Amino acid sequence: MVNKIEELLAQVEAFEPKNAAEVEEFRIKILGKKGELNALMEEFKKVAPELKRELGQKINALKNRATERINELKSSLGSAKIKVDAIDDMTRPGAAPMDGTRHPISIVKNQIVEIFSRLGYTVAEGPEIEDDWHVFSALNFPLSHPARDMQDTFFVEKQSNEPNVKDLLLRTHTSSIQVRAMERQQPPIRIVCPGRVFRNEAISYRAHCIFHQVEGLFIDENVSFADMKQSILYFAKELFGESATIRMRPSYFPFTEPSAEVDVSCNLCGGKGCPVCKGTGWLEIMGCGMVDPNVLEASGIDSKKYSGFAFGMGVERIAMLKYGVKDLRLYFENDVRFLHQFDSAL
Ligand code: DAH
């Protein structure tokens, strides 16, 4: 009888069922009414009294172990069955992966480029690490201009304390790209130049040391201030809506003469005056002007034959106005909860 108990115990341990049905079959064989255990109990009744204690303990141990193992097998095979069922149900909606979106700055930059491309402008790019010539000297910046100062510009390599064409610096504006374009090709030139620019500014809600600009340049024979005004008006209406209007205020830039600052009618209050436009009804969106003859000549373009206009705008600023975002820093934190609010085909 001891052999029989040990043999059954070994069977219980070695049992490896393929499914829940096999477990149930095994349970009936061992623990069922007509099963092995009950057969042992029948035999046990006939055992001599002095052997009962030891054998009884062994049978009990077998019963406990068999019950425990069968329950274990049942629950592991049972839960596997539920998992299989879940996958098998092909009608259940799937868990959609989270889509990425374009960064709002990219969306607005692409919109700006796309609007000007309809007027025949193509995209030109240039290096972020530039030399003094392309950022300042060729653009008619006087030697004493504050933008050349260490306080405003990140210098990568400063050769001397005197302004030096060999100085390497992070470009402070994308106007440097127009110089490269003029050096490369003769008019007609019609380009937009998107890119990152760098300035030594303290970071706040309205300023950052890295931001994005789009520069525009149009040079040909007989290009006038009126052409510039009309192009910018078209741009403003395409970007802010048909009801948008613009106004130009006289301004100064070393590379344009005359120069102007462009305001667009406030798209939030329709020009009536609100906190965003500080009650004026106008929002500043860019600088522009007729390219200074000195700038044309510095890049090898005949200023007697050709004239042109240039403009430059900050992409973050336009995006803030378009989306009503009040803190510039949000564009640099890359919090997906912020980024997911701007969806666009562009
Ligand atoms: N480069 C100027 C800036 O960084 C923007 C600008 C103003 C560009 C007038 C132009 C322009 O081409 O004509 O603020």
Coordinates of C-alpha atoms and ligand atoms in Angstrom, one line a residue:
M1 CA 0.0 0.0 0.0
V2 CA 2.9 2.4 0.7
N3 CA 4.2 1.7 -2.8
K4 CA 0.8 2.5 -4.3
I5 CA 0.6 5.9 -2.4
E6 CA 4.1 6.8 -3.5
E7 CA 3.4 5.9 -7.1
L8 CA 0.2 8.1 -7.1
L9 CA 2.2 11.0 -5.5
A10 CA 4.8 10.7 -8.3
Q11 CA 2.0 10.7 -10.9
V12 CA 0.6 13.9 -9.4
E13 CA 4.0 15.6 -9.5
A14 CA 4.7 14.5 -13.1
F15 CA 1.3 15.4 -14.5
E16 CA 1.7 18.0 -17.3
P17 CA -1.7 18.6 -18.9
K18 CA -2.2 20.4 -22.2
N19 CA -5.5 21.9 -21.3
A20 CA -8.1 22.4 -18.6
A21 CA -10.1 19.3 -19.8
E22 CA -7.1 17.0 -19.1
V23 CA -6.9 18.5 -15.6
E24 CA -10.5 17.7 -14.9
E25 CA -10.0 14.1 -16.2
F26 CA -7.1 13.7 -13.9
R27 CA -9.0 15.1 -10.9
I28 CA -11.8 12.5 -11.4
K29 CA -9.2 9.7 -11.8
I30 CA -7.5 10.6 -8.5
L31 CA -10.0 12.4 -6.3
G32 CA -13.3 11.4 -7.8
K33 CA -15.9 9.1 -6.1
K34 CA -14.6 6.1 -7.9
G35 CA -11.1 7.4 -8.0
E36 CA -7.7 6.2 -6.7
L37 CA -7.9 7.9 -3.4
N38 CA -11.2 6.4 -2.5
A39 CA -10.0 3.0 -3.5
L40 CA -7.1 3.5 -1.1
M41 CA -9.5 4.5 1.7
E42 CA -11.4 1.2 1.1
E43 CA -8.1 -0.7 1.5
F44 CA -7.2 1.4 4.5
K45 CA -10.2 0.1 6.4
K46 CA -8.7 -3.4 6.3
V47 CA -5.3 -2.4 7.5
A48 CA -4.0 -3.7 10.9
P49 CA -4.6 -1.1 13.6
E50 CA -0.9 -0.6 14.5
L51 CA -0.2 0.5 10.9
K52 CA -3.2 2.9 10.6
R53 CA -1.5 6.0 12.0
E54 CA 1.4 6.0 9.6
L55 CA -0.6 5.1 6.6
G56 CA -3.4 7.5 7.4
Q57 CA -0.9 10.4 7.5
K58 CA 0.6 9.3 4.1
I59 CA -2.9 9.1 2.5
N60 CA -3.8 12.5 3.8
A61 CA -0.6 14.0 2.5
L62 CA -1.3 12.5 -0.9
K63 CA -4.9 13.9 -0.9
N64 CA -3.7 17.4 0.1
R65 CA -0.9 17.5 -2.5
A66 CA -3.1 16.2 -5.3
T67 CA -5.8 18.8 -4.5
E68 CA -3.3 21.6 -4.3
R69 CA -1.6 20.7 -7.6
I70 CA -4.9 20.2 -9.5
N71 CA -6.1 23.7 -8.3
E72 CA -2.8 25.3 -9.4
L73 CA -3.0 23.7 -12.9
K74 CA -6.7 24.7 -13.2
S75 CA -6.1 28.3 -12.4
S76 CA -3.0 28.7 -14.7
L77 CA -4.7 27.0 -17.6
G78 CA -8.0 28.7 -16.9
S79 CA -6.5 32.3 -17.0
A80 CA -4.6 31.4 -20.2
K81 CA -7.9 30.6 -21.7
I82 CA -9.3 34.0 -20.9
K83 CA -6.3 35.7 -22.5
V84 CA -6.7 33.7 -25.7
D85 CA -10.4 34.6 -25.8
A86 CA -9.6 38.3 -25.6
I87 CA -7.3 38.1 -28.6
D88 CA -9.6 35.9 -30.5
D89 CA -12.4 38.5 -30.4
M90 CA -11.5 40.3 -33.5
T91 CA -14.5 42.7 -33.2
R92 CA -13.1 44.4 -30.2
P93 CA -11.7 47.9 -31.0
G94 CA -7.9 48.0 -30.8
A95 CA -5.9 50.3 -28.5
A96 CA -4.8 53.1 -30.9
P97 CA -1.2 54.2 -30.6
M98 CA -0.7 57.9 -29.9
D99 CA 0.0 59.8 -33.1
G100 CA 2.8 62.3 -33.2
T101 CA 2.0 65.9 -34.3
R102 CA 4.1 68.6 -35.9
H103 CA 5.5 71.2 -33.5
P104 CA 3.5 74.4 -33.7
I105 CA 6.6 76.4 -34.7
S106 CA 7.1 74.0 -37.7
I107 CA 3.4 74.3 -38.6
V108 CA 3.5 78.1 -38.6
K109 CA 6.9 78.2 -40.4
N110 CA 5.5 75.8 -43.1
Q111 CA 2.5 78.0 -43.5
I112 CA 4.6 81.2 -44.0
V113 CA 6.8 79.4 -46.5
E114 CA 3.8 78.0 -48.3
I115 CA 2.1 81.3 -48.6
F116 CA 5.1 83.0 -50.2
S117 CA 5.7 80.0 -52.4
R118 CA 2.4 80.9 -54.1
L119 CA 4.0 84.2 -55.0
G120 CA 6.9 82.4 -56.6
Y121 CA 9.4 82.4 -53.7
T122 CA 11.7 79.4 -53.2
V123 CA 13.3 78.3 -50.0
A124 CA 17.0 79.2 -49.3
E125 CA 19.0 78.1 -46.3
G126 CA 22.3 78.9 -44.7
P127 CA 24.5 77.9 -41.8
E128 CA 23.7 78.6 -38.1
I129 CA 27.4 79.2 -37.3
E130 CA 28.2 82.2 -39.5
D131 CA 30.9 84.7 -39.9
D132 CA 30.8 88.4 -39.2
W133 CA 30.7 89.3 -42.9
H134 CA 27.4 87.5 -43.6
V135 CA 25.6 88.5 -40.4
F136 CA 26.8 92.1 -40.0
S137 CA 29.4 93.7 -42.4
A138 CA 27.7 92.8 -45.7
L139 CA 24.4 94.0 -44.2
N140 CA 25.8 97.5 -43.7
F141 CA 26.1 97.3 -39.9
P142 CA 28.4 100.1 -38.7
L143 CA 31.4 98.9 -36.7
S144 CA 30.0 100.3 -33.6
H145 CA 26.6 98.7 -33.9
P146 CA 25.4 97.2 -30.5
A147 CA 24.4 93.9 -32.2
R148 CA 28.1 93.2 -32.7
D149 CA 28.6 93.4 -28.9
M150 CA 29.5 90.3 -26.9
Q151 CA 26.5 91.1 -24.8
D152 CA 24.1 90.4 -27.6
T153 CA 25.8 87.9 -29.8
F154 CA 27.1 84.4 -29.1
F155 CA 30.6 84.3 -30.5
V156 CA 32.1 80.9 -31.3
E157 CA 35.5 82.3 -32.2
K158 CA 36.5 85.9 -31.7
Q159 CA 39.8 86.7 -33.4
S160 CA 40.3 90.2 -32.0
N161 CA 38.4 92.8 -30.1
E162 CA 38.0 94.8 -33.4
P163 CA 35.1 93.6 -35.6
N164 CA 36.7 91.0 -37.8
V165 CA 35.3 89.2 -40.8
K166 CA 36.9 86.1 -39.5
D167 CA 34.9 86.1 -36.3
L168 CA 32.6 83.1 -36.1
L169 CA 29.3 83.5 -34.3
L170 CA 25.8 82.0 -34.0
R171 CA 23.7 84.0 -36.5
T172 CA 21.5 86.6 -34.8
H173 CA 19.1 86.8 -37.7
T174 CA 18.3 85.0 -40.9
S175 CA 19.2 88.1 -43.0
S176 CA 22.6 86.4 -43.3
I177 CA 21.0 84.0 -45.8
Q178 CA 20.0 86.8 -48.1
V179 CA 23.7 87.8 -48.4
R180 CA 24.7 84.2 -49.3
A181 CA 21.9 84.1 -51.9
M182 CA 23.0 87.4 -53.5
E183 CA 26.6 86.2 -53.6
R184 CA 25.6 83.0 -55.3
Q185 CA 23.2 84.3 -57.9
Q186 CA 22.3 87.4 -59.9
P187 CA 18.7 88.7 -59.9
P188 CA 15.9 87.9 -60.3
I189 CA 16.0 86.5 -56.7
R190 CA 12.9 85.6 -54.9
I191 CA 13.5 83.6 -51.7
V192 CA 12.2 82.9 -48.2
C193 CA 14.8 81.8 -45.7
P194 CA 13.5 80.0 -42.6
G195 CA 15.9 79.1 -39.8
R196 CA 17.0 79.2 -36.1
V197 CA 18.7 82.3 -34.8
F198 CA 20.5 83.0 -31.5
R199 CA 20.8 86.0 -29.2
N200 CA 22.3 86.4 -25.8
E201 CA 19.0 87.2 -24.1
A202 CA 17.7 86.3 -20.7
I203 CA 15.0 83.7 -21.1
S204 CA 11.5 85.0 -20.1
Y205 CA 7.9 84.6 -21.3
R206 CA 8.6 87.0 -24.2
A207 CA 12.3 86.4 -25.0
H208 CA 14.5 83.4 -25.6
C209 CA 18.1 82.9 -26.6
I210 CA 17.0 80.6 -29.5
F211 CA 14.1 81.4 -31.8
H212 CA 13.1 81.1 -35.4
Q213 CA 12.8 83.6 -38.2
V214 CA 11.7 83.7 -41.8
E215 CA 13.5 86.2 -44.0
G216 CA 12.3 87.2 -47.4
L217 CA 14.1 88.7 -50.3
F218 CA 12.9 89.9 -53.7
I219 CA 15.3 91.5 -56.1
D220 CA 14.7 92.3 -59.8
E221 CA 14.6 95.3 -62.1
N222 CA 12.0 98.0 -61.1
V223 CA 10.9 96.5 -57.8
S224 CA 9.1 99.2 -55.7
F225 CA 7.9 99.8 -52.2
A226 CA 4.4 99.3 -53.5
D227 CA 5.3 95.8 -54.6
M228 CA 6.6 95.1 -51.1
K229 CA 3.4 96.5 -49.5
Q230 CA 1.1 94.4 -51.7
S231 CA 3.1 91.2 -51.1
I232 CA 3.0 91.7 -47.4
L233 CA -0.7 92.5 -47.4
Y234 CA -1.4 89.3 -49.4
F235 CA 0.7 87.4 -46.8
A236 CA -1.2 88.9 -43.9
K237 CA -4.6 88.1 -45.4
E238 CA -3.6 84.5 -46.2
L239 CA -2.3 83.9 -42.6
F240 CA -4.7 85.9 -40.5
G241 CA -7.8 85.8 -42.7
E242 CA -9.4 87.9 -45.5
S243 CA -10.5 90.7 -43.1
A244 CA -6.8 91.4 -42.0
T245 CA -5.3 94.7 -42.9
I246 CA -1.8 96.1 -42.4
R247 CA -0.1 99.3 -41.7
M248 CA 3.5 100.3 -42.0
R249 CA 5.4 102.5 -39.5
P250 CA 8.7 104.1 -40.5
S251 CA 11.6 102.3 -38.8
Y252 CA 15.4 101.8 -39.1
F253 CA 17.5 98.8 -40.1
P254 CA 21.1 99.1 -41.4
F255 CA 20.4 96.9 -44.4
T256 CA 17.2 98.6 -45.7
E257 CA 16.3 102.2 -46.7
P258 CA 13.6 103.1 -46.3
S259 CA 12.7 100.7 -43.6
A260 CA 9.3 100.0 -42.0
E261 CA 7.7 97.9 -39.2
V262 CA 4.6 96.1 -40.3
D263 CA 1.5 95.8 -38.0
V264 CA -1.4 93.6 -38.8
S265 CA -5.0 94.4 -37.5
C266 CA -5.5 92.5 -34.2
N267 CA -7.3 89.2 -35.1
L268 CA -8.7 88.8 -31.6
C269 CA -10.7 92.0 -31.3
G270 CA -10.9 92.8 -35.0
G271 CA -9.0 96.1 -34.5
K272 CA -11.3 97.5 -31.7
G273 CA -8.6 97.2 -29.1
C274 CA -8.0 94.4 -26.5
P275 CA -5.4 93.4 -23.9
V276 CA -3.4 91.4 -26.5
C277 CA -3.0 94.4 -28.8
K278 CA -2.7 96.6 -25.7
G279 CA -5.8 98.6 -26.8
T280 CA -4.2 99.7 -30.1
G281 CA -6.0 97.3 -32.5
W282 CA -2.6 96.5 -34.1
L283 CA 0.0 93.8 -33.7
E284 CA 3.6 94.0 -34.9
I285 CA 4.5 91.1 -37.1
M286 CA 7.7 92.0 -39.1
G287 CA 10.4 94.4 -40.2
C288 CA 10.9 95.2 -43.9
G289 CA 12.4 97.7 -46.3
M290 CA 14.0 98.4 -49.6
V291 CA 17.4 96.7 -49.7
D292 CA 20.1 99.4 -49.2
P293 CA 22.2 99.9 -52.4
N294 CA 25.3 99.3 -50.2
V295 CA 24.0 95.8 -49.4
L296 CA 23.4 95.0 -53.1
E297 CA 26.9 96.2 -54.0
A298 CA 28.6 94.4 -51.2
S299 CA 27.3 91.1 -52.6
G300 CA 28.1 92.0 -56.2
I301 CA 24.8 93.2 -57.5
D302 CA 24.5 96.3 -59.6
S303 CA 22.4 98.7 -57.5
K304 CA 21.8 101.0 -60.6
K305 CA 20.1 98.2 -62.5
Y306 CA 18.4 96.3 -59.7
S307 CA 16.3 97.1 -56.6
G308 CA 14.5 94.9 -54.2
F309 CA 12.9 94.5 -50.8
A310 CA 13.5 92.3 -47.8
F311 CA 11.5 91.4 -44.8
G312 CA 12.0 89.4 -41.6
M313 CA 9.7 88.0 -39.0
G314 CA 9.9 85.9 -35.9
V315 CA 8.0 82.6 -36.1
E316 CA 7.4 82.3 -32.4
R317 CA 5.8 85.8 -32.4
I318 CA 3.5 84.9 -35.3
A319 CA 2.6 81.6 -33.6
M320 CA 1.8 83.4 -30.4
L321 CA -0.5 85.8 -32.2
K322 CA -2.1 83.1 -34.2
Y323 CA -2.7 80.7 -31.3
G324 CA -3.1 83.1 -28.4
V325 CA -0.1 81.5 -26.6
K326 CA 1.2 84.0 -24.0
D327 CA 4.4 82.3 -22.9
L328 CA 7.1 81.8 -25.4
R329 CA 8.9 79.2 -23.3
L330 CA 6.1 76.7 -23.9
Y331 CA 7.4 76.3 -27.4
F332 CA 10.7 74.9 -26.1
E333 CA 9.5 72.6 -23.3
N334 CA 8.1 70.0 -25.7
D335 CA 5.4 68.9 -23.3
V336 CA 3.2 66.6 -25.4
R337 CA 0.1 67.9 -23.7
F338 CA 0.9 71.3 -25.2
L339 CA 2.1 70.1 -28.5
H340 CA -0.9 67.9 -29.2
Q341 CA -3.2 71.0 -29.3
F342 CA -1.9 72.1 -32.7
D343 CA -2.9 69.9 -35.6
S344 CA -2.4 70.7 -39.1
A345 CA -2.1 69.3 -42.6
L346 CA 1.1 71.2 -43.0
Ligands
DAH1 N1 16.8 91.0 -39.4 C1 15.9 91.7 -38.6 C2 15.8 91.2 -37.2 O1 16.4 90.3 -36.9 C3 14.5 91.6 -39.2 C4 14.4 92.3 -40.5 C5 14.0 93.6 -40.6 C6 14.8 91.6 -41.7 C7 13.9 94.2 -41.8 C8 14.7 92.3 -42.9 C9 14.2 93.6 -42.9 O2 15.0 91.7 -44.1 O3 14.2 94.3 -44.1 O4 15.1 91.8 -36.4

